[in-house]
PDB file of C-alpha atoms in Angstrom:
ATOM      1  CA  MET A   1       4.821 -13.510   9.110  1.00  0.00           C
ATOM      2  CA  TRP A   2       1.273 -12.445   8.975  1.00  0.00           C
ATOM      3  CA  LYS A   3       1.372 -12.610   5.364  1.00  0.00           C
ATOM      4  CA  ASN A   4       1.768 -16.405   5.055  1.00  0.00           C
ATOM      5  CA  ARG A   5      -0.542 -16.883   8.410  1.00  0.00           C
ATOM      6  CA  GLN A   6      -3.348 -15.373   5.827  1.00  0.00           C
ATOM      7  CA  ALA A   7      -2.850 -17.353   3.339  1.00  0.00           C
ATOM      8  CA  GLN A   8      -2.521 -20.601   5.569  1.00  0.00           C
ATOM      9  CA  LEU A   9      -5.864 -19.436   7.183  1.00  0.00           C
ATOM     10  CA  CYS A  10      -7.440 -18.778   3.542  1.00  0.00           C
ATOM     11  CA  LEU A  11      -6.548 -22.120   2.334  1.00  0.00           C
ATOM     12  CA  PHE A  12      -7.142 -24.041   5.403  1.00  0.00           C
ATOM     13  CA  SER A  13     -10.968 -22.500   5.210  1.00  0.00           C
ATOM     14  CA  GLY A  14     -11.118 -24.053   1.415  1.00  0.00           C
ATOM     15  CA  LEU A  15      -9.788 -27.270   2.945  1.00  0.00           C
ATOM     16  CA  LEU A  16     -12.226 -27.342   5.975  1.00  0.00           C
ATOM     17  CA  ALA A  17     -15.333 -26.542   3.413  1.00  0.00           C
ATOM     18  CA  PHE A  18     -14.180 -29.708   1.109  1.00  0.00           C
ATOM     19  CA  LEU A  19     -12.868 -31.789   3.616  1.00  0.00           C
ATOM     20  CA  PRO A  20     -16.613 -33.410   4.763  1.00  0.00           C
ATOM     21  CA  SER A  21     -17.967 -34.058   1.713  1.00  0.00           C
ATOM     22  CA  ALA A  22     -15.100 -34.194  -0.872  1.00  0.00           C
ATOM     23  CA  SER A  23     -13.555 -37.272   0.279  1.00  0.00           C
ATOM     24  CA  SER A  24     -15.417 -40.540  -1.231  1.00  0.00           C
ATOM     25  CA  PHE A  25     -15.136 -43.920   0.266  1.00  0.00           C
ATOM     26  CA  ILE A  26     -16.604 -45.662  -2.696  1.00  0.00           C
ATOM     27  CA  GLY A  27     -14.123 -48.634  -2.733  1.00  0.00           C
ATOM     28  CA  ASP A  28     -10.870 -47.214  -1.342  1.00  0.00           C
ATOM     29  CA  SER A  29     -10.667 -44.165  -3.542  1.00  0.00           C
ATOM     30  CA  LYS A  30     -10.589 -40.681  -1.703  1.00  0.00           C
ATOM     31  CA  TYR A  31     -10.662 -37.117  -3.137  1.00  0.00           C
ATOM     32  CA  MET A  32      -9.782 -34.107  -1.589  1.00  0.00           C
ATOM     33  CA  VAL A  33      -9.963 -30.397  -3.289  1.00  0.00           C
ATOM     34  CA  LEU A  34      -7.736 -27.379  -1.800  1.00  0.00           C
ATOM     35  CA  VAL A  35      -8.808 -23.679  -2.878  1.00  0.00           C
ATOM     36  CA  PRO A  36      -8.601 -20.197  -1.248  1.00  0.00           C
ATOM     37  CA  SER A  37     -12.123 -19.258  -0.109  1.00  0.00           C
ATOM     38  CA  GLN A  38     -11.218 -15.998  -1.691  1.00  0.00           C
ATOM     39  CA  LEU A  39      -9.537 -15.198  -5.117  1.00  0.00           C
ATOM     40  CA  TYR A  40      -8.597 -12.344  -7.163  1.00  0.00           C
ATOM     41  CA  THR A  41      -8.737 -11.333 -10.700  1.00  0.00           C
ATOM     42  CA  GLU A  42      -5.727 -10.946 -12.802  1.00  0.00           C
ATOM     43  CA  THR A  43      -3.604 -12.696 -10.405  1.00  0.00           C
ATOM     44  CA  PRO A  44      -2.260 -16.324 -10.643  1.00  0.00           C
ATOM     45  CA  GLU A  45      -4.564 -18.763  -8.163  1.00  0.00           C
ATOM     46  CA  LYS A  46      -4.213 -22.661  -7.359  1.00  0.00           C
ATOM     47  CA  ILE A  47      -6.535 -25.380  -6.887  1.00  0.00           C
ATOM     48  CA  CYS A  48      -4.927 -28.198  -5.554  1.00  0.00           C
ATOM     49  CA  LEU A  49      -6.413 -31.880  -6.144  1.00  0.00           C
ATOM     50  CA  HIS A  50      -5.658 -34.666  -3.910  1.00  0.00           C
ATOM     51  CA  LEU A  51      -6.703 -38.226  -5.724  1.00  0.00           C
ATOM     52  CA  TYR A  52      -5.566 -41.538  -4.016  1.00  0.00           C
ATOM     53  CA  HIS A  53      -6.384 -45.285  -3.615  1.00  0.00           C
ATOM     54  CA  LEU A  54      -7.777 -44.840  -7.090  1.00  0.00           C
ATOM     55  CA  TYR A  55      -9.248 -48.399  -8.543  1.00  0.00           C
ATOM     56  CA  GLU A  56     -10.379 -46.523 -12.020  1.00  0.00           C
ATOM     57  CA  THR A  57      -9.488 -44.266 -14.315  1.00  0.00           C
ATOM     58  CA  VAL A  58     -11.486 -40.668 -13.501  1.00  0.00           C
ATOM     59  CA  THR A  59     -11.952 -37.335 -15.626  1.00  0.00           C
ATOM     60  CA  VAL A  60     -11.478 -33.953 -12.949  1.00  0.00           C
ATOM     61  CA  THR A  61     -13.216 -30.637 -14.125  1.00  0.00           C
ATOM     62  CA  ALA A  62     -13.192 -27.518 -12.206  1.00  0.00           C
ATOM     63  CA  THR A  63     -15.686 -24.872 -13.015  1.00  0.00           C
ATOM     64  CA  LEU A  64     -16.734 -21.225 -11.691  1.00  0.00           C
ATOM     65  CA  ILE A  65     -20.010 -20.276 -12.454  1.00  0.00           C
ATOM     66  CA  SER A  66     -21.717 -17.147 -11.812  1.00  0.00           C
ATOM     67  CA  HIS A  67     -24.424 -14.704 -13.705  1.00  0.00           C
ATOM     68  CA  LEU A  68     -21.518 -13.167 -15.921  1.00  0.00           C
ATOM     69  CA  GLY A  69     -21.349 -16.892 -17.645  1.00  0.00           C
ATOM     70  CA  LYS A  70     -19.406 -20.310 -17.123  1.00  0.00           C
ATOM     71  CA  ARG A  71     -15.562 -20.619 -16.959  1.00  0.00           C
ATOM     72  CA  ASN A  72     -13.375 -23.733 -16.778  1.00  0.00           C
ATOM     73  CA  LEU A  73     -10.267 -23.441 -14.320  1.00  0.00           C
ATOM     74  CA  PHE A  74      -8.242 -25.927 -16.486  1.00  0.00           C
ATOM     75  CA  ASP A  75      -8.758 -28.508 -19.434  1.00  0.00           C
ATOM     76  CA  GLU A  76     -10.290 -31.667 -18.457  1.00  0.00           C
ATOM     77  CA  LEU A  77      -7.936 -33.830 -16.475  1.00  0.00           C
ATOM     78  CA  VAL A  78      -7.619 -37.528 -16.719  1.00  0.00           C
ATOM     79  CA  VAL A  79      -6.041 -39.514 -13.841  1.00  0.00           C
ATOM     80  CA  ASP A  80      -5.516 -43.186 -13.784  1.00  0.00           C
ATOM     81  CA  LYS A  81      -2.971 -43.436 -10.708  1.00  0.00           C
ATOM     82  CA  ASP A  82      -2.848 -41.728  -7.421  1.00  0.00           C
ATOM     83  CA  LEU A  83      -2.413 -37.628  -7.603  1.00  0.00           C
ATOM     84  CA  PHE A  84      -1.518 -34.839  -5.787  1.00  0.00           C
ATOM     85  CA  GLN A  85      -1.459 -31.874  -8.410  1.00  0.00           C
ATOM     86  CA  CYS A  86      -1.811 -27.883  -8.024  1.00  0.00           C
ATOM     87  CA  VAL A  87      -3.103 -26.332 -11.071  1.00  0.00           C
ATOM     88  CA  SER A  88      -2.744 -22.186 -11.654  1.00  0.00           C
ATOM     89  CA  PHE A  89      -5.593 -20.226 -13.315  1.00  0.00           C
ATOM     90  CA  ILE A  90      -6.389 -16.546 -13.791  1.00  0.00           C
ATOM     91  CA  ILE A  91      -9.608 -14.875 -13.731  1.00  0.00           C
ATOM     92  CA  PRO A  92     -10.053 -12.099 -15.878  1.00  0.00           C
ATOM     93  CA  ARG A  93     -11.250  -8.741 -14.408  1.00  0.00           C
ATOM     94  CA  PHE A  94     -14.760  -7.807 -14.073  1.00  0.00           C
ATOM     95  CA  SER A  95     -16.703  -4.476 -13.751  1.00  0.00           C
ATOM     96  CA  SER A  96     -17.942  -4.741 -10.433  1.00  0.00           C
ATOM     97  CA  SER A  97     -15.499  -4.641  -7.370  1.00  0.00           C
ATOM     98  CA  ASN A  98     -16.270  -8.171  -6.290  1.00  0.00           C
ATOM     99  CA  GLU A  99     -18.770 -11.017  -7.319  1.00  0.00           C
ATOM    100  CA  GLU A 100     -19.515 -14.251  -5.400  1.00  0.00           C
ATOM    101  CA  GLU A 101     -19.023 -17.053  -7.364  1.00  0.00           C
ATOM    102  CA  PHE A 102     -19.730 -20.973  -7.301  1.00  0.00           C
ATOM    103  CA  LEU A 103     -16.578 -23.670  -7.728  1.00  0.00           C
ATOM    104  CA  TYR A 104     -18.154 -26.706  -9.386  1.00  0.00           C
ATOM    105  CA  VAL A 105     -15.689 -29.582  -8.871  1.00  0.00           C
ATOM    106  CA  ASP A 106     -16.844 -32.835 -10.979  1.00  0.00           C
ATOM    107  CA  ILE A 107     -14.873 -36.160 -10.761  1.00  0.00           C
ATOM    108  CA  LYS A 108     -16.433 -38.784 -12.794  1.00  0.00           C
ATOM    109  CA  GLY A 109     -15.477 -42.630 -13.398  1.00  0.00           C
ATOM    110  CA  PRO A 110     -16.474 -45.783 -15.198  1.00  0.00           C
ATOM    111  CA  THR A 111     -18.784 -46.816 -12.075  1.00  0.00           C
ATOM    112  CA  HIS A 112     -19.457 -43.592 -10.051  1.00  0.00           C
ATOM    113  CA  THR A 113     -19.494 -39.859 -10.105  1.00  0.00           C
ATOM    114  CA  PHE A 114     -18.627 -37.366  -7.339  1.00  0.00           C
ATOM    115  CA  SER A 115     -19.746 -33.401  -7.216  1.00  0.00           C
ATOM    116  CA  LYS A 116     -19.431 -30.588  -5.232  1.00  0.00           C
ATOM    117  CA  LYS A 117     -20.302 -26.750  -4.766  1.00  0.00           C
ATOM    118  CA  LYS A 118     -18.617 -24.329  -2.939  1.00  0.00           C
ATOM    119  CA  ALA A 119     -19.352 -20.585  -2.731  1.00  0.00           C
ATOM    120  CA  VAL A 120     -15.994 -18.312  -2.871  1.00  0.00           C
ATOM    121  CA  LEU A 121     -15.478 -14.472  -3.217  1.00  0.00           C
ATOM    122  CA  VAL A 122     -13.872 -13.243  -6.114  1.00  0.00           C
ATOM    123  CA  LYS A 123     -12.028  -9.667  -5.807  1.00  0.00           C
ATOM    124  CA  ASN A 124     -10.754  -7.433  -8.734  1.00  0.00           C
ATOM    125  CA  LYS A 125      -7.095  -7.204  -7.811  1.00  0.00           C
ATOM    126  CA  GLU A 126      -6.143  -3.664  -6.668  1.00  0.00           C
ATOM    127  CA  SER A 127      -2.749  -2.632  -5.953  1.00  0.00           C
ATOM    128  CA  VAL A 128      -1.452  -0.379  -3.335  1.00  0.00           C
ATOM    129  CA  VAL A 129      -0.330   3.192  -4.890  1.00  0.00           C
ATOM    130  CA  PHE A 130       1.339   5.816  -3.233  1.00  0.00           C
ATOM    131  CA  VAL A 131       3.577   8.853  -4.400  1.00  0.00           C
ATOM    132  CA  GLN A 132       6.552  10.048  -2.903  1.00  0.00           C
ATOM    133  CA  THR A 133       8.480  13.579  -3.258  1.00  0.00           C
ATOM    134  CA  ASP A 134      12.210  14.124  -3.073  1.00  0.00           C
ATOM    135  CA  LYS A 135      11.252  16.929  -0.201  1.00  0.00           C
ATOM    136  CA  PRO A 136       8.383  18.320   1.250  1.00  0.00           C
ATOM    137  CA  MET A 137       8.833  21.949   0.400  1.00  0.00           C
ATOM    138  CA  TYR A 138       9.895  23.724  -3.122  1.00  0.00           C
ATOM    139  CA  LYS A 139      10.876  27.530  -4.097  1.00  0.00           C
ATOM    140  CA  PRO A 140       9.526  28.595  -7.172  1.00  0.00           C
ATOM    141  CA  GLY A 141      11.407  27.715 -10.351  1.00  0.00           C
ATOM    142  CA  GLN A 142      12.347  24.604  -8.751  1.00  0.00           C
ATOM    143  CA  THR A 143      11.936  20.983  -9.875  1.00  0.00           C
ATOM    144  CA  VAL A 144       9.693  18.889  -8.455  1.00  0.00           C
ATOM    145  CA  LYS A 145      11.002  15.027  -8.514  1.00  0.00           C
ATOM    146  CA  PHE A 146       8.698  12.349  -7.388  1.00  0.00           C
ATOM    147  CA  ARG A 147       8.075   8.960  -7.887  1.00  0.00           C
ATOM    148  CA  ILE A 148       4.842   6.544  -7.860  1.00  0.00           C
ATOM    149  CA  VAL A 149       5.094   2.901  -6.283  1.00  0.00           C
ATOM    150  CA  SER A 150       2.693   0.068  -7.164  1.00  0.00           C
ATOM    151  CA  ILE A 151       2.671  -3.040  -4.932  1.00  0.00           C
ATOM    152  CA  ASP A 152       0.184  -5.763  -5.007  1.00  0.00           C
ATOM    153  CA  LYS A 153      -1.644  -7.351  -1.437  1.00  0.00           C
ATOM    154  CA  ASN A 154       1.412  -9.508  -1.095  1.00  0.00           C
ATOM    155  CA  LEU A 155       3.627  -6.113  -1.019  1.00  0.00           C
ATOM    156  CA  ARG A 156       5.325  -7.218  -3.971  1.00  0.00           C
ATOM    157  CA  PRO A 157       6.218  -4.896  -6.961  1.00  0.00           C
ATOM    158  CA  LEU A 158       3.593  -4.453  -9.552  1.00  0.00           C
ATOM    159  CA  ASN A 159       3.321  -3.611 -12.771  1.00  0.00           C
ATOM    160  CA  ALA A 160       0.319  -1.069 -12.873  1.00  0.00           C
ATOM    161  CA  LEU A 161      -1.572   1.055 -15.176  1.00  0.00           C
ATOM    162  CA  LEU A 162      -2.766   4.351 -14.102  1.00  0.00           C
ATOM    163  CA  PRO A 163      -5.402   6.276 -16.506  1.00  0.00           C
ATOM    164  CA  LEU A 164      -4.455   9.645 -15.262  1.00  0.00           C
ATOM    165  CA  ALA A 165      -2.196  11.750 -13.100  1.00  0.00           C
ATOM    166  CA  TYR A 166      -2.032  15.487 -12.695  1.00  0.00           C
ATOM    167  CA  ILE A 167      -0.655  18.071 -10.350  1.00  0.00           C
ATOM    168  CA  GLU A 168      -3.364  20.794  -8.928  1.00  0.00           C
ATOM    169  CA  ASP A 169      -2.526  24.140  -7.686  1.00  0.00           C
ATOM    170  CA  PRO A 170      -4.091  25.576  -4.065  1.00  0.00           C
ATOM    171  CA  LYS A 171      -6.906  27.080  -6.400  1.00  0.00           C
ATOM    172  CA  LYS A 172      -7.681  23.457  -8.134  1.00  0.00           C
ATOM    173  CA  ASN A 173      -6.043  24.212 -11.383  1.00  0.00           C
ATOM    174  CA  ARG A 174      -4.379  21.411 -13.182  1.00  0.00           C
ATOM    175  CA  ILE A 175      -1.067  22.773 -14.190  1.00  0.00           C
ATOM    176  CA  MET A 176       0.532  19.676 -15.532  1.00  0.00           C
ATOM    177  CA  GLN A 177      -1.443  16.209 -16.387  1.00  0.00           C
ATOM    178  CA  TRP A 178      -0.232  12.647 -17.831  1.00  0.00           C
ATOM    179  CA  GLN A 179      -2.326  10.019 -18.989  1.00  0.00           C
ATOM    180  CA  ASP A 180      -1.613   6.173 -18.838  1.00  0.00           C
ATOM    181  CA  ILE A 181       1.325   5.855 -16.954  1.00  0.00           C
ATOM    182  CA  LYS A 182       2.926   2.269 -16.506  1.00  0.00           C
ATOM    183  CA  THR A 183       5.076   1.500 -13.534  1.00  0.00           C
ATOM    184  CA  GLU A 184       8.072  -0.830 -14.338  1.00  0.00           C
ATOM    185  CA  ASN A 185       8.891  -3.154 -11.584  1.00  0.00           C
ATOM    186  CA  GLY A 186       6.493  -1.361  -9.312  1.00  0.00           C
ATOM    187  CA  LEU A 187       8.121   2.265 -10.003  1.00  0.00           C
ATOM    188  CA  LYS A 188       8.020   5.348 -11.902  1.00  0.00           C
ATOM    189  CA  GLN A 189      10.246   8.400 -11.757  1.00  0.00           C
ATOM    190  CA  MET A 190       8.578  11.809 -13.086  1.00  0.00           C
ATOM    191  CA  SER A 191       9.534  15.247 -12.620  1.00  0.00           C
ATOM    192  CA  PHE A 192       8.223  18.920 -13.498  1.00  0.00           C
ATOM    193  CA  SER A 193       9.528  22.555 -13.053  1.00  0.00           C
ATOM    194  CA  LEU A 194       7.474  25.081 -11.160  1.00  0.00           C
ATOM    195  CA  ALA A 195       6.997  28.434 -12.917  1.00  0.00           C
ATOM    196  CA  ALA A 196       9.294  31.383 -12.063  1.00  0.00           C
ATOM    197  CA  GLU A 197       6.221  33.052 -10.003  1.00  0.00           C
ATOM    198  CA  PRO A 198       3.835  30.078  -9.258  1.00  0.00           C
ATOM    199  CA  ILE A 199       0.912  30.422  -6.460  1.00  0.00           C
ATOM    200  CA  GLN A 200       2.173  29.709  -3.274  1.00  0.00           C
ATOM    201  CA  GLY A 201       0.453  27.195  -1.130  1.00  0.00           C
ATOM    202  CA  PRO A 202      -0.239  23.524  -0.904  1.00  0.00           C
ATOM    203  CA  TYR A 203      -0.185  21.664  -4.062  1.00  0.00           C
ATOM    204  CA  LYS A 204      -1.201  18.555  -4.783  1.00  0.00           C
ATOM    205  CA  ILE A 205      -0.339  15.306  -7.056  1.00  0.00           C
ATOM    206  CA  VAL A 206      -3.713  13.336  -7.838  1.00  0.00           C
ATOM    207  CA  LEU A 207      -3.699   9.710  -9.316  1.00  0.00           C
ATOM    208  CA  HIS A 208      -6.487   7.673 -10.464  1.00  0.00           C
ATOM    209  CA  LYS A 209      -6.541   4.038 -10.443  1.00  0.00           C
ATOM    210  CA  GLN A 210      -8.466   1.720 -12.991  1.00  0.00           C
ATOM    211  CA  SER A 211     -10.785   0.894 -10.288  1.00  0.00           C
ATOM    212  CA  GLY A 212     -11.497   4.667 -10.095  1.00  0.00           C
ATOM    213  CA  MET A 213     -10.284   5.593  -6.641  1.00  0.00           C
ATOM    214  CA  LYS A 214      -7.888   8.348  -6.203  1.00  0.00           C
ATOM    215  CA  GLU A 215      -4.338   8.535  -4.145  1.00  0.00           C
ATOM    216  CA  GLU A 216      -3.356  11.916  -3.214  1.00  0.00           C
ATOM    217  CA  HIS A 217       0.279  13.381  -2.027  1.00  0.00           C
ATOM    218  CA  SER A 218       0.821  17.138  -1.004  1.00  0.00           C
ATOM    219  CA  PHE A 219       3.385  19.290  -1.300  1.00  0.00           C
ATOM    220  CA  THR A 220       4.216  23.273  -0.565  1.00  0.00           C
ATOM    221  CA  VAL A 221       5.398  25.984  -2.823  1.00  0.00           C
ATOM    222  CA  MET A 222       6.663  28.882  -1.149  1.00  0.00           C
ATOM    223  CA  GLU A 223       9.502  31.577  -1.190  1.00  0.00           C
ATOM    224  CA  PHE A 224      11.268  31.014   1.909  1.00  0.00           C
ATOM    225  CA  VAL A 225      14.838  31.859   3.404  1.00  0.00           C
ATOM    226  CA  LEU A 226      17.114  29.178   5.213  1.00  0.00           C
ATOM    227  CA  PRO A 227      18.051  30.432   8.539  1.00  0.00           C
ATOM    228  CA  LYS A 228      21.462  32.239   8.354  1.00  0.00           C
ATOM    229  CA  PHE A 229      22.248  31.176  12.257  1.00  0.00           C
ATOM    230  CA  ASN A 230      21.144  29.088  14.965  1.00  0.00           C
ATOM    231  CA  VAL A 231      20.797  29.902  18.567  1.00  0.00           C
ATOM    232  CA  GLU A 232      21.579  27.233  21.379  1.00  0.00           C
ATOM    233  CA  LEU A 233      20.071  28.000  24.753  1.00  0.00           C
ATOM    234  CA  LYS A 234      21.036  26.093  27.922  1.00  0.00           C
ATOM    235  CA  VAL A 235      19.286  26.995  31.071  1.00  0.00           C
ATOM    236  CA  PRO A 236      18.706  24.988  34.665  1.00  0.00           C
ATOM    237  CA  ASN A 237      16.476  22.331  34.977  1.00  0.00           C
ATOM    238  CA  ALA A 238      15.105  23.915  38.221  1.00  0.00           C
ATOM    239  CA  ILE A 239      15.162  27.703  39.504  1.00  0.00           C
ATOM    240  CA  TYR A 240      14.384  28.067  43.394  1.00  0.00           C
ATOM    241  CA  VAL A 241      13.096  31.055  45.112  1.00  0.00           C
ATOM    242  CA  ASN A 242      16.129  31.912  47.191  1.00  0.00           C
ATOM    243  CA  ASP A 243      18.504  31.850  43.990  1.00  0.00           C
ATOM    244  CA  GLU A 244      19.843  35.171  43.663  1.00  0.00           C
ATOM    245  CA  ILE A 245      22.098  34.090  40.321  1.00  0.00           C
ATOM    246  CA  LEU A 246      20.618  32.433  37.394  1.00  0.00           C
ATOM    247  CA  ILE A 247      23.204  31.191  34.993  1.00  0.00           C
ATOM    248  CA  VAL A 248      21.823  30.762  31.426  1.00  0.00           C
ATOM    249  CA  THR A 249      24.237  30.647  28.449  1.00  0.00           C
ATOM    250  CA  ALA A 250      22.916  31.650  25.098  1.00  0.00           C
ATOM    251  CA  CYS A 251      24.915  30.529  21.742  1.00  0.00           C
ATOM    252  CA  GLY A 252      24.447  32.192  18.399  1.00  0.00           C
ATOM    253  CA  LYS A 253      26.536  30.145  15.640  1.00  0.00           C
ATOM    254  CA  TYR A 254      26.604  30.774  11.860  1.00  0.00           C
ATOM    255  CA  THR A 255      25.735  28.040  10.037  1.00  0.00           C
ATOM    256  CA  TYR A 256      29.301  27.773   8.929  1.00  0.00           C
ATOM    257  CA  GLY A 257      30.109  27.662  12.861  1.00  0.00           C
ATOM    258  CA  LYS A 258      31.293  31.277  13.564  1.00  0.00           C
ATOM    259  CA  PRO A 259      29.793  32.903  16.485  1.00  0.00           C
ATOM    260  CA  VAL A 260      26.889  35.479  15.946  1.00  0.00           C
ATOM    261  CA  PRO A 261      27.594  39.191  17.391  1.00  0.00           C
ATOM    262  CA  GLY A 262      24.712  40.828  18.934  1.00  0.00           C
ATOM    263  CA  HIS A 263      22.716  41.592  21.688  1.00  0.00           C
ATOM    264  CA  VAL A 264      21.166  39.120  24.420  1.00  0.00           C
ATOM    265  CA  LYS A 265      17.966  39.816  26.522  1.00  0.00           C
ATOM    266  CA  ILE A 266      17.078  37.222  29.176  1.00  0.00           C
ATOM    267  CA  SER A 267      13.493  37.536  30.804  1.00  0.00           C
ATOM    268  CA  VAL A 268      12.091  35.342  33.829  1.00  0.00           C
ATOM    269  CA  CYS A 269       8.439  34.754  33.916  1.00  0.00           C
ATOM    270  CA  ARG A 270       6.125  32.884  36.303  1.00  0.00           C
ATOM    271  CA  GLU A 271       2.759  30.980  35.022  1.00  0.00           C
ATOM    272  CA  THR A 272       1.087  32.973  37.368  1.00  0.00           C
ATOM    273  CA  GLU A 273       2.278  36.518  36.201  1.00  0.00           C
ATOM    274  CA  THR A 274       1.433  38.131  33.046  1.00  0.00           C
ATOM    275  CA  ARG A 275       4.697  40.339  33.248  1.00  0.00           C
ATOM    276  CA  CYS A 276       7.995  39.258  32.714  1.00  0.00           C
ATOM    277  CA  LYS A 277      11.277  40.329  34.256  1.00  0.00           C
ATOM    278  CA  GLU A 278      14.360  41.785  32.400  1.00  0.00           C
ATOM    279  CA  VAL A 279      17.267  40.077  33.938  1.00  0.00           C
ATOM    280  CA  ASN A 280      20.127  41.324  31.883  1.00  0.00           C
ATOM    281  CA  SER A 281      20.708  42.836  28.447  1.00  0.00           C
ATOM    282  CA  GLN A 282      24.041  43.434  26.834  1.00  0.00           C
ATOM    283  CA  PHE A 283      26.388  43.236  23.259  1.00  0.00           C
ATOM    284  CA  ILE A 284      28.115  40.291  22.644  1.00  0.00           C
ATOM    285  CA  SER A 285      30.927  40.968  20.474  1.00  0.00           C
TER     286      SER A 285
END
């Protein structure tokens, strides 16, 4: 809903900018132009024309002009009757992150002409790229599986080109590297195997985007042992000073369900005291 609302506001701002002077009342002819106030490169954009009550044939042109040069958004359009039409165009990517350009719309007929100029902000298309690993922690020798996800500003899958990606160990060494990674339908599955005796600690997957920005994702490599059993402790919610008996249940179970034999020691501590009192100690089989 918010995405659609943003698009409506953007388009509406373009309409407001054109509406006061983009309607010509010479005779009965009226012209209206709708264009977003912010455009993106390498993305299909639209300019919509509404010409009505025409009494003569006119030609319509729309041009973007900046210090980089002049660019026609569409071929010259010849209109001899009422028209509402949206024309798609694509702006090539440029070196800087954004540019202010001027949109010129010209409508010419045998007896009169109409022109309108409007400033628009043009930004390079930037994809949202992130990395996901199949788990946060790995043991030496295991295979790290990860995927790269790329989406556009509207959260739709985007085919993106990433010039560089690499794995960095805790000592900042690159242990693996890829170049010119292309996502297909917004996704790229990748993997690599850890050494049998790697440096243990935090690792990074680093992606370089075409804009020069970097995206990172961390995971940990360490030799760890899964717990063999779990201990569940049940205690009363409150203990009163006059209580002579304190009922506490300690239950140890192996991961496959059998009980764990062993010693149980229970101590009671008060926040205002540094020492704890041992209540009971016994062997459970």
